[in-house]
Short mmCIF file of C-alpha atoms and ligand atoms in Angstrom, two decimals:
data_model
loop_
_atom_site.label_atom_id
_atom_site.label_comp_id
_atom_site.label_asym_id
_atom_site.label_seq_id
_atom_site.Cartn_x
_atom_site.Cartn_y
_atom_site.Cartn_z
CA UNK W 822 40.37 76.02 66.12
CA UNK W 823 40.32 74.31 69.04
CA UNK W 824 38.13 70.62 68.71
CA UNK W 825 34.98 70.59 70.85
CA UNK W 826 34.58 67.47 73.05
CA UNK W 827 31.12 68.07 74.13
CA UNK W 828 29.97 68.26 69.95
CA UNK W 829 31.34 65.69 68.95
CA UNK W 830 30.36 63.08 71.44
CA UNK W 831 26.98 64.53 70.81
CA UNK W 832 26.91 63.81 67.41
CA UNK W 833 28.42 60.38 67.72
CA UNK W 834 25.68 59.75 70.69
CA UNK W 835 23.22 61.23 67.89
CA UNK W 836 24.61 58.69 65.62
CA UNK W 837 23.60 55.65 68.03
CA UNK W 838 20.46 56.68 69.20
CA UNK W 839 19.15 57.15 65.67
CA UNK W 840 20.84 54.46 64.50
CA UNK W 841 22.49 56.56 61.37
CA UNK W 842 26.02 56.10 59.88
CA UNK W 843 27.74 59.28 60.23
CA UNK W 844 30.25 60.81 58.04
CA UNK W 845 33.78 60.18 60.07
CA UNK W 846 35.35 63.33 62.14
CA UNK W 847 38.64 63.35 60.39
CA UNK W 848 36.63 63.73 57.41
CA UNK W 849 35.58 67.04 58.86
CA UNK W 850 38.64 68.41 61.32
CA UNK W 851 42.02 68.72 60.19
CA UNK W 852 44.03 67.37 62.90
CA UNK W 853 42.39 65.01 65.53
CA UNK W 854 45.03 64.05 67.62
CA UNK W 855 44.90 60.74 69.74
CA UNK W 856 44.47 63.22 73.24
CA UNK W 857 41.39 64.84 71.80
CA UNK W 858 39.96 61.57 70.01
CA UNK W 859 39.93 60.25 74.51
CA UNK W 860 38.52 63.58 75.28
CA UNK W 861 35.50 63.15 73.25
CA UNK W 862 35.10 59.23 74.03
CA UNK W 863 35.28 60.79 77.89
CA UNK W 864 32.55 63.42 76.82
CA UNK W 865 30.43 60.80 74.91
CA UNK W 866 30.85 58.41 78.42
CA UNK W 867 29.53 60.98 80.36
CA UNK W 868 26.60 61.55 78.27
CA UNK W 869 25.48 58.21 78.62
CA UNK W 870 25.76 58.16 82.56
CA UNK W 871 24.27 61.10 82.69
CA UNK W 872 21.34 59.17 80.94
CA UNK W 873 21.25 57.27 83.94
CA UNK W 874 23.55 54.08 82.38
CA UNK W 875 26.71 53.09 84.62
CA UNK W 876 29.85 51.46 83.81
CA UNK W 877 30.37 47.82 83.30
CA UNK W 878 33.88 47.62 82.59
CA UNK W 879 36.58 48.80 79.65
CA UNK W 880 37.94 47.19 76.31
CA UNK W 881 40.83 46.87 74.35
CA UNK W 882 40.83 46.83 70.53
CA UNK W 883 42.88 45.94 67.68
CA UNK W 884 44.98 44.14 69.73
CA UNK W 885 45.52 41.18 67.62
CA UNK W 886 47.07 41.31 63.74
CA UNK W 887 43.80 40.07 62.37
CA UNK W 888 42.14 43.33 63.83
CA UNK W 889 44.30 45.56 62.60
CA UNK W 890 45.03 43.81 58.90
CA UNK W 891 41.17 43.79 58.72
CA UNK W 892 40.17 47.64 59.97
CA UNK W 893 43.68 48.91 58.91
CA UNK W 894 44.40 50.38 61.74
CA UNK W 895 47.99 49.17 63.65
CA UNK W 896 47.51 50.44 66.77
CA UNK W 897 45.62 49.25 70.04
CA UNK W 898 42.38 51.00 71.47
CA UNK W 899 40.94 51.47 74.56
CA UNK W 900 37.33 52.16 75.44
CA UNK W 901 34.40 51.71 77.71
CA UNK W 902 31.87 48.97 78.56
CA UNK W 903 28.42 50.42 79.34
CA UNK W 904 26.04 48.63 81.42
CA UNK W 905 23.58 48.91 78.98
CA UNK W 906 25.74 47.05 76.42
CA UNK W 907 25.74 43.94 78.57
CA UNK W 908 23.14 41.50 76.88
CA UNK W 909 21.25 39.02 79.05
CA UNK W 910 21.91 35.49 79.03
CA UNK W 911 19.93 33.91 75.67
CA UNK W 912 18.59 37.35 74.56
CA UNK W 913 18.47 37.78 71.01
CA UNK W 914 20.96 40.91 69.73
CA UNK W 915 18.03 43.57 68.27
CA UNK W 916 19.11 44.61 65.19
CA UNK W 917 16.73 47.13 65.16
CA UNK W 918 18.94 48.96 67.73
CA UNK W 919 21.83 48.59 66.07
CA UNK W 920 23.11 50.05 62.33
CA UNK W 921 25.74 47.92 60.85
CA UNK W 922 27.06 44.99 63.65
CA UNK W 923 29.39 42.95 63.79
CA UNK W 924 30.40 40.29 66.13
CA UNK W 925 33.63 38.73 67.33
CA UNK W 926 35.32 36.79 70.45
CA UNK W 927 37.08 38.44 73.16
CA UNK W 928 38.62 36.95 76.67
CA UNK W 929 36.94 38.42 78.82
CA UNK W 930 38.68 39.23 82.37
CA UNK W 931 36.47 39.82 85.71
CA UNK W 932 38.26 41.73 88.15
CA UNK W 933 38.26 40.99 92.45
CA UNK W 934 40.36 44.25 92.93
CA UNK W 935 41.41 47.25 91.03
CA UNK W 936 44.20 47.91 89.21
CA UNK W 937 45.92 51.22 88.52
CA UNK W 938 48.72 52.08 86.25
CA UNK W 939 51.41 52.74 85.78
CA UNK W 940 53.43 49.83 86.11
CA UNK W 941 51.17 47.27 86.09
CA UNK W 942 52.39 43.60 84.38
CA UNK W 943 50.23 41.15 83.76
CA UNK W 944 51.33 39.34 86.84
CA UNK W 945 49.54 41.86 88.20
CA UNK W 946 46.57 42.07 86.29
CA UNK W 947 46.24 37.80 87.03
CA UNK W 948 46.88 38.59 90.84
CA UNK W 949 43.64 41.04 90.64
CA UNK W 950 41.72 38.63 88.39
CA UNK W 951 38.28 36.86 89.70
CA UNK W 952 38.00 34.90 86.49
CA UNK W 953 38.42 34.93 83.04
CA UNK W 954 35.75 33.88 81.11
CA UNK W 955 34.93 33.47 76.79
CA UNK W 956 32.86 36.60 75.59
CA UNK W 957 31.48 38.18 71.93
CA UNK W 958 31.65 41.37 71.43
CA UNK W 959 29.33 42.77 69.25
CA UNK W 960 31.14 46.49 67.56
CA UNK W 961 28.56 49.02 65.52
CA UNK W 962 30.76 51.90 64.05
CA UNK W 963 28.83 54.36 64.07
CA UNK W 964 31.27 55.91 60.87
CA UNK W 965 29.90 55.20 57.16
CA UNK W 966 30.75 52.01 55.66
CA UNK W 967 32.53 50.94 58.81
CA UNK W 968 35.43 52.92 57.91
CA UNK W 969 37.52 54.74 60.20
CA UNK W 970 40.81 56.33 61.47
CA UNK W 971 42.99 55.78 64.74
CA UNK W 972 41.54 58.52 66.07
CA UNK W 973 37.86 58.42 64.90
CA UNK W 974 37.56 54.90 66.24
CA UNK W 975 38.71 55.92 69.35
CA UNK W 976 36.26 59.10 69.74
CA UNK W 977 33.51 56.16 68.82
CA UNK W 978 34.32 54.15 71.84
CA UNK W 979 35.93 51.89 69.66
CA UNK W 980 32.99 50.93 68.29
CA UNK W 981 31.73 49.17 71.45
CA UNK W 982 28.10 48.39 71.34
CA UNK W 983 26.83 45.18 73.01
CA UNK W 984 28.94 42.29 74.58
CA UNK W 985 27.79 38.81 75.40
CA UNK W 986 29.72 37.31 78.59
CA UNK W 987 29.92 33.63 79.07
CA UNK W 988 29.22 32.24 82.29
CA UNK W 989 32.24 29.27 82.83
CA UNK W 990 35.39 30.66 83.53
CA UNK W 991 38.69 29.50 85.14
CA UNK W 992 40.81 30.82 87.77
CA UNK W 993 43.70 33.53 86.66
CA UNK W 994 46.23 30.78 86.27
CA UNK W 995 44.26 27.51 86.11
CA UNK W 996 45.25 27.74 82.28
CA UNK W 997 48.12 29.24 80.16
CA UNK W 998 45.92 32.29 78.70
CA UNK W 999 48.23 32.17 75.46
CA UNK W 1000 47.69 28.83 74.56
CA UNK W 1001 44.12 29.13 75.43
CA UNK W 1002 42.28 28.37 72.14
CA UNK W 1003 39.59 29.95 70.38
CA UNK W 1004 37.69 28.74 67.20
CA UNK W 1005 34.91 31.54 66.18
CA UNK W 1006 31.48 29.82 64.02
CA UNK W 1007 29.34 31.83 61.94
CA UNK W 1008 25.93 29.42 61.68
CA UNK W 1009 28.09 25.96 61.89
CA UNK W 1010 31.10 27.70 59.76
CA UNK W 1011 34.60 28.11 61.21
CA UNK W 1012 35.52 31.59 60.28
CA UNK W 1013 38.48 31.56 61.95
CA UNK W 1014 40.75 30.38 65.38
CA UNK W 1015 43.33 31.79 67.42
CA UNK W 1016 44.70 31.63 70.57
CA UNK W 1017 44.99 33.95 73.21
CA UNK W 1018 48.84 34.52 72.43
CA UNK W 1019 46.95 36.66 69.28
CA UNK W 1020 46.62 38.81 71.95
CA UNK W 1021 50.22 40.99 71.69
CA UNK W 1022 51.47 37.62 73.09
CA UNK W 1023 49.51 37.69 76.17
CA UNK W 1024 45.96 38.65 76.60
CA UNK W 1025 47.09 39.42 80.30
CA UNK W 1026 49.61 42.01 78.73
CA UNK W 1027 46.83 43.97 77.34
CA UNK W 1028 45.24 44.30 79.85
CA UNK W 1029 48.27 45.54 81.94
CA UNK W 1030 48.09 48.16 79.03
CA UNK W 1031 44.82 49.05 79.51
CA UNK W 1032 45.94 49.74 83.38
CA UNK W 1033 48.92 52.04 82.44
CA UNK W 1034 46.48 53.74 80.16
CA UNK W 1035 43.82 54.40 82.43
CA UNK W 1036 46.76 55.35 84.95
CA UNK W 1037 48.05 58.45 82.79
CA UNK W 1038 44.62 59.99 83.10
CA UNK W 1039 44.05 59.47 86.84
CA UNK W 1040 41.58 56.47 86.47
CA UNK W 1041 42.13 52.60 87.22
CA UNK W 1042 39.98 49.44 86.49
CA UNK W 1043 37.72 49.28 89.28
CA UNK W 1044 36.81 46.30 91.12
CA UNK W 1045 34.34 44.04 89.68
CA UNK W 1046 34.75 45.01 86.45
CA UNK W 1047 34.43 43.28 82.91
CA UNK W 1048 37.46 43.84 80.71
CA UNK W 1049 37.29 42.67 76.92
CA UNK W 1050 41.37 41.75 75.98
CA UNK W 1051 40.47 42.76 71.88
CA UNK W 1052 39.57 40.12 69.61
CA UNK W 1053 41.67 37.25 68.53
CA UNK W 1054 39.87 36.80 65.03
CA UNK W 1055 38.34 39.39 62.51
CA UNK W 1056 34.93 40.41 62.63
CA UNK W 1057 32.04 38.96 61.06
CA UNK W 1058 28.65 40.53 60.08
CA UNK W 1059 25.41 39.88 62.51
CA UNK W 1060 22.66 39.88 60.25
CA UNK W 1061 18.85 38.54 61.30
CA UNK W 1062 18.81 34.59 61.73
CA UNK W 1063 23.01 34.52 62.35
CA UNK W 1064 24.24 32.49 64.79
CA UNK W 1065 27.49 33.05 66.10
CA UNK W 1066 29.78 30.39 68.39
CA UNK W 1067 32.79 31.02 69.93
CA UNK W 1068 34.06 27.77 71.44
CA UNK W 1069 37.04 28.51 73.83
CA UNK W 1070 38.91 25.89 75.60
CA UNK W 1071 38.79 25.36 79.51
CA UNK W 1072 36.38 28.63 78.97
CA UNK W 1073 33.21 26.67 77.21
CA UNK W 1074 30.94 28.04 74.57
CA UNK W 1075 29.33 31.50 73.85
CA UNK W 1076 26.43 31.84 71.50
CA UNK W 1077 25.01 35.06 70.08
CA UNK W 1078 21.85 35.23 68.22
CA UNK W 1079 20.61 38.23 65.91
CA UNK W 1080 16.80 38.66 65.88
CA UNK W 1081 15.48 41.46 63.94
CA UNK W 1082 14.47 42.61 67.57
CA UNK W 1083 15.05 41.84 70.98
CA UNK W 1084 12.06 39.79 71.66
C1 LIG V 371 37.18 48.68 66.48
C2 LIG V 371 36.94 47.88 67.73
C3 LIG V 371 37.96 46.84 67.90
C4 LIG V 371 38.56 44.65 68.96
O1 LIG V 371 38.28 43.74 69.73
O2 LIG V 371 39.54 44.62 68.21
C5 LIG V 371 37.66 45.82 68.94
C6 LIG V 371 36.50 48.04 65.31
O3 LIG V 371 36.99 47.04 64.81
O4 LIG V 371 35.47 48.58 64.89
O5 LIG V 371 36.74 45.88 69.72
MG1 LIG V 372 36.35 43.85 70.49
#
Protein backbone atom coordinates (compact mmCIF):
# COMPACT_ATOMS: atom_id res chain seq x y z
CA UNK A 1 0.00 0.00 0.00
CA UNK A 2 1.23 2.99 -0.98
CA UNK A 3 1.87 5.64 2.36
CA UNK A 4 -0.40 8.69 2.26
CA UNK A 5 1.41 12.04 2.76
CA UNK A 6 -1.56 14.16 3.16
CA UNK A 7 -2.83 11.56 6.41
CA UNK A 8 -0.20 11.49 8.01
CA UNK A 9 0.86 15.06 8.26
CA UNK A 10 -2.70 15.47 9.31
CA UNK A 11 -2.51 13.39 12.08
CA UNK A 12 0.86 14.63 13.23
CA UNK A 13 -0.67 18.39 12.75
CA UNK A 14 -3.67 16.78 14.85
CA UNK A 15 -1.13 15.74 17.30
CA UNK A 16 0.18 19.50 17.88
CA UNK A 17 -2.82 21.31 17.82
CA UNK A 18 -4.34 19.13 20.53
CA UNK A 19 -1.41 18.83 22.18
CA UNK A 20 -1.67 14.73 22.38
CA UNK A 21 1.25 12.21 22.15
CA UNK A 22 0.58 10.06 19.31
CA UNK A 23 1.40 6.52 18.83
CA UNK A 24 4.64 6.65 16.28
CA UNK A 25 3.97 5.83 12.34
CA UNK A 26 6.38 3.00 12.10
CA UNK A 27 4.41 1.59 14.79
CA UNK A 28 1.58 1.49 12.31
CA UNK A 29 3.22 1.14 8.49
CA UNK A 30 5.55 -1.43 7.63
CA UNK A 31 8.12 0.26 5.70
CA UNK A 32 8.52 4.13 5.99
CA UNK A 33 11.30 4.88 3.99
CA UNK A 34 13.42 8.14 4.53
CA UNK A 35 11.74 9.64 0.87
CA UNK A 36 8.25 9.24 2.22
CA UNK A 37 9.12 10.25 5.99
CA UNK A 38 10.21 14.19 3.70
CA UNK A 39 7.05 13.74 1.83
CA UNK A 40 4.88 13.92 4.77
CA UNK A 41 7.11 16.63 6.70
CA UNK A 42 6.50 18.56 3.07
CA UNK A 43 2.66 17.76 3.43
CA UNK A 44 2.57 18.69 7.19
CA UNK A 45 4.63 22.24 6.01
CA UNK A 46 2.10 22.98 3.75
CA UNK A 47 -0.64 22.55 6.10
CA UNK A 48 0.64 25.01 8.30
CA UNK A 49 1.13 27.77 5.51
CA UNK A 50 -1.87 27.09 4.35
CA UNK A 51 -3.01 28.17 7.94
CA UNK A 52 -1.69 31.34 7.04
CA UNK A 53 2.02 30.72 8.99
CA UNK A 54 5.21 31.35 6.67
CA UNK A 55 8.61 30.10 6.83
CA UNK A 56 11.30 31.31 9.09
CA UNK A 57 14.09 29.24 8.18
CA UNK A 58 15.23 25.23 8.34
CA UNK A 59 17.10 22.97 10.99
CA UNK A 60 19.40 20.35 11.28
CA UNK A 61 19.20 17.59 13.91
CA UNK A 62 21.16 15.00 15.50
CA UNK A 63 24.05 16.40 14.25
CA UNK A 64 26.22 16.10 17.21
CA UNK A 65 27.09 12.48 19.12
CA UNK A 66 25.28 13.66 22.20
CA UNK A 67 22.02 13.86 20.00
CA UNK A 68 22.19 10.83 18.60
CA UNK A 69 23.63 8.68 21.85
CA UNK A 70 20.67 10.38 23.65
CA UNK A 71 17.52 9.83 20.96
CA UNK A 72 19.35 6.77 19.42
CA UNK A 73 19.14 7.75 16.31
CA UNK A 74 22.79 8.05 14.16
CA UNK A 75 21.80 9.91 11.49
CA UNK A 76 21.31 13.77 10.76
CA UNK A 77 17.79 15.46 10.15
CA UNK A 78 16.57 18.15 8.38
CA UNK A 79 13.41 20.14 8.93
CA UNK A 80 11.59 23.40 8.90
CA UNK A 81 11.43 26.58 11.02
CA UNK A 82 7.90 28.04 11.12
CA UNK A 83 7.34 31.58 11.77
CA UNK A 84 5.12 30.83 14.34
CA UNK A 85 7.81 28.88 16.26
CA UNK A 86 9.92 31.99 16.61
CA UNK A 87 9.37 33.22 20.32
CA UNK A 88 9.62 36.93 21.10
CA UNK A 89 12.38 38.37 22.91
CA UNK A 90 11.66 37.65 26.99
CA UNK A 91 8.37 35.76 26.31
CA UNK A 92 7.78 33.02 28.53
CA UNK A 93 7.62 29.35 26.50
CA UNK A 94 3.59 28.34 27.21
CA UNK A 95 3.57 25.08 28.24
CA UNK A 96 0.14 24.92 27.80
CA UNK A 97 0.83 24.83 24.02
CA UNK A 98 3.19 22.44 24.13
CA UNK A 99 3.01 18.39 25.27
CA UNK A 100 6.30 17.14 26.41
CA UNK A 101 9.35 20.02 25.65
CA UNK A 102 12.45 20.04 25.74
CA UNK A 103 15.06 22.59 25.27
CA UNK A 104 18.61 22.73 23.97
CA UNK A 105 21.33 25.16 22.24
CA UNK A 106 21.81 25.48 18.66
CA UNK A 107 24.16 28.04 16.46
CA UNK A 108 22.06 29.66 14.85
CA UNK A 109 23.10 31.01 11.19
CA UNK A 110 21.23 34.18 9.51
CA UNK A 111 21.54 34.15 5.94
CA UNK A 112 22.27 37.64 3.43
CA UNK A 113 21.84 35.36 0.29
CA UNK A 114 20.63 31.99 -0.62
CA UNK A 115 22.24 29.02 -0.97
CA UNK A 116 21.42 26.05 -3.18
CA UNK A 117 22.88 22.66 -3.34
CA UNK A 118 24.51 20.72 -4.57
CA UNK A 119 27.93 21.46 -3.96
CA UNK A 120 27.81 23.79 -1.46
CA UNK A 121 30.99 23.81 1.34
CA UNK A 122 30.85 25.61 4.13
CA UNK A 123 33.04 28.23 2.61
CA UNK A 124 30.14 28.80 0.97
CA UNK A 125 27.61 28.71 3.44
CA UNK A 126 30.11 31.53 5.58
CA UNK A 127 30.33 33.61 2.22
CA UNK A 128 26.27 33.76 2.33
CA UNK A 129 26.19 34.24 6.10
CA UNK A 130 24.74 37.70 7.74
CA UNK A 131 25.58 36.49 11.20
CA UNK A 132 25.67 33.77 13.37
CA UNK A 133 24.17 34.15 16.46
CA UNK A 134 23.54 31.61 20.01
CA UNK A 135 19.88 30.14 19.89
CA UNK A 136 17.60 27.35 22.07
CA UNK A 137 15.66 25.31 20.46
CA UNK A 138 12.85 24.12 22.13
CA UNK A 139 11.77 20.18 20.32
CA UNK A 140 8.06 18.65 21.35
CA UNK A 141 7.82 15.10 19.72
CA UNK A 142 4.77 14.80 19.09
CA UNK A 143 5.47 10.55 19.33
CA UNK A 144 4.65 8.86 22.87
CA UNK A 145 7.23 8.97 25.41
CA UNK A 146 9.47 10.94 23.11
CA UNK A 147 10.39 7.93 21.31
CA UNK A 148 10.98 7.70 17.78
CA UNK A 149 12.58 6.27 14.55
CA UNK A 150 14.81 7.89 11.70
CA UNK A 151 12.02 8.17 9.80
CA UNK A 152 9.19 9.11 12.24
CA UNK A 153 11.28 11.98 13.52
CA UNK A 154 11.70 13.19 10.30
CA UNK A 155 7.83 13.04 9.22
CA UNK A 156 7.53 15.13 12.77
CA UNK A 157 9.61 17.95 11.52
CA UNK A 158 12.15 16.74 13.65
CA UNK A 159 10.42 17.61 16.42
CA UNK A 160 10.76 21.38 15.83
CA UNK A 161 8.46 23.40 17.93
CA UNK A 162 9.63 26.83 19.22
CA UNK A 163 13.18 28.41 18.92
CA UNK A 164 14.56 31.30 20.91
CA UNK A 165 17.19 33.45 18.77
CA UNK A 166 19.72 35.55 20.52
CA UNK A 167 20.26 38.91 19.43
CA UNK A 168 24.51 39.37 19.50
CA UNK A 169 26.09 37.69 16.85
CA UNK A 170 29.47 37.88 15.01
CA UNK A 171 30.42 38.13 11.52
CA UNK A 172 30.85 34.60 9.43
CA UNK A 173 34.52 34.51 10.23
CA UNK A 174 35.07 36.95 13.11
CA UNK A 175 35.46 33.59 15.17
CA UNK A 176 36.58 29.95 14.50
CA UNK A 177 32.86 28.40 14.66
CA UNK A 178 34.51 25.02 15.95
CA UNK A 179 36.17 26.29 18.76
CA UNK A 180 33.29 28.46 19.53
CA UNK A 181 32.15 27.32 23.02
CA UNK A 182 28.97 26.52 24.46
CA UNK A 183 28.09 25.71 28.18
CA UNK A 184 24.10 24.88 28.43
CA UNK A 185 22.42 25.80 32.40
CA UNK A 186 19.37 24.28 33.56
CA UNK A 187 18.27 26.91 36.62
CA UNK A 188 22.14 27.78 37.58
CA UNK A 189 23.22 23.94 36.72
CA UNK A 190 25.74 23.14 33.97
CA UNK A 191 24.18 20.28 32.18
CA UNK A 192 26.57 20.12 29.77
CA UNK A 193 29.28 22.13 27.14
CA UNK A 194 30.49 21.69 23.80
CA UNK A 195 31.84 23.41 21.15
CA UNK A 196 30.75 24.03 17.85
CA UNK A 197 33.30 21.35 16.39
CA UNK A 198 30.29 18.89 18.10
CA UNK A 199 28.83 19.91 15.15
CA UNK A 200 30.20 16.93 12.50
CA UNK A 201 33.40 19.04 12.98
CA UNK A 202 32.03 22.17 11.68
CA UNK A 203 28.71 23.67 12.35
CA UNK A 204 29.32 25.44 8.88
CA UNK A 205 29.51 21.81 7.34
CA UNK A 206 26.05 21.14 8.34
CA UNK A 207 24.76 23.54 7.11
CA UNK A 208 26.43 23.01 3.65
CA UNK A 209 24.45 19.67 4.18
CA UNK A 210 21.40 21.12 4.74
CA UNK A 211 22.06 23.05 1.19
CA UNK A 212 22.83 19.81 -0.79
CA UNK A 213 19.73 18.46 0.82
CA UNK A 214 17.41 21.04 0.03
CA UNK A 215 19.22 21.00 -3.52
CA UNK A 216 18.11 17.27 -4.42
CA UNK A 217 14.51 18.34 -4.06
CA UNK A 218 14.63 21.58 -6.07
CA UNK A 219 14.62 23.98 -3.00
CA UNK A 220 17.54 26.21 -1.47
CA UNK A 221 17.86 28.27 1.81
CA UNK A 222 16.39 31.45 0.97
CA UNK A 223 17.70 34.70 1.85
CA UNK A 224 17.15 35.95 5.23
CA UNK A 225 16.64 32.93 6.69
CA UNK A 226 17.29 31.38 10.28
CA UNK A 227 19.12 28.06 10.15
CA UNK A 228 19.51 25.98 13.51
CA UNK A 229 23.18 23.84 12.93
CA UNK A 230 21.59 20.78 15.53
CA UNK A 231 22.44 20.88 19.03
CA UNK A 232 25.81 20.55 20.55
CA UNK A 233 24.50 19.07 23.99
CA UNK A 234 21.52 16.67 24.85
CA UNK A 235 18.26 17.86 25.64
CA UNK A 236 16.86 18.81 28.82
CA UNK A 237 13.19 18.91 30.02
CA UNK A 238 11.27 22.53 30.14
CA UNK A 239 9.01 22.19 32.87
CA UNK A 240 7.00 25.42 34.58
CA UNK A 241 9.50 27.72 36.62
CA UNK A 242 12.82 26.22 34.43
CA UNK A 243 15.20 28.44 33.42
CA UNK A 244 17.43 27.58 30.79
CA UNK A 245 21.02 29.48 29.80
CA UNK A 246 23.03 28.86 27.08
CA UNK A 247 26.17 30.98 27.40
CA UNK A 248 28.13 30.96 24.05
CA UNK A 249 31.35 32.67 23.57
CA UNK A 250 31.83 35.82 21.24
CA UNK A 251 27.87 34.92 20.74
CA UNK A 252 26.57 36.13 24.46
CA UNK A 253 23.79 34.60 26.44
CA UNK A 254 20.30 33.10 25.60
CA UNK A 255 17.72 32.60 28.26
CA UNK A 256 14.49 30.62 27.96
CA UNK A 257 11.83 30.68 30.49
CA UNK A 258 8.83 28.08 30.84
CA UNK A 259 5.62 29.64 32.26
CA UNK A 260 2.70 27.46 32.51
CA UNK A 261 1.42 30.00 29.79
CA UNK A 262 2.56 32.58 27.65
CA UNK A 263 1.61 35.51 29.68
C1 LIG B 1 14.96 15.45 17.18
C2 LIG B 1 15.36 16.87 16.90
C3 LIG B 1 16.82 17.03 16.95
C4 LIG B 1 18.73 18.62 17.25
O1 LIG B 1 19.15 19.77 17.37
O2 LIG B 1 19.46 17.62 17.36
C5 LIG B 1 17.29 18.44 16.97
C6 LIG B 1 14.77 15.24 18.65
O3 LIG B 1 15.76 15.15 19.37
O4 LIG B 1 13.61 15.15 19.07
O5 LIG B 1 16.60 19.41 16.79
MG1 LIG C 1 17.64 21.17 17.63
Amino acid sequence: MPIDHAQWAAYLLGGVDERRELQAITKQVDDLSVDDAYAIQAALLELQLGRGDTLAGAKLGLTSVAKQEQMGVSEPVYGWVPSSSVLEPGRPVALDELIHPRCEPEFVFVLADAVAGPGVTAGDVLDATEKIVGGIEVIDSRYEAFSFTLTDVIADNTSAARVAIGSDGIAPREADLTTLGCVFEIDGEVTGTATGAALLGDPAECVAMLANHLGKHGQQLEAGWIVMAGAATDARPLAPGTIATARYSHLGDVTVTAGSTGG
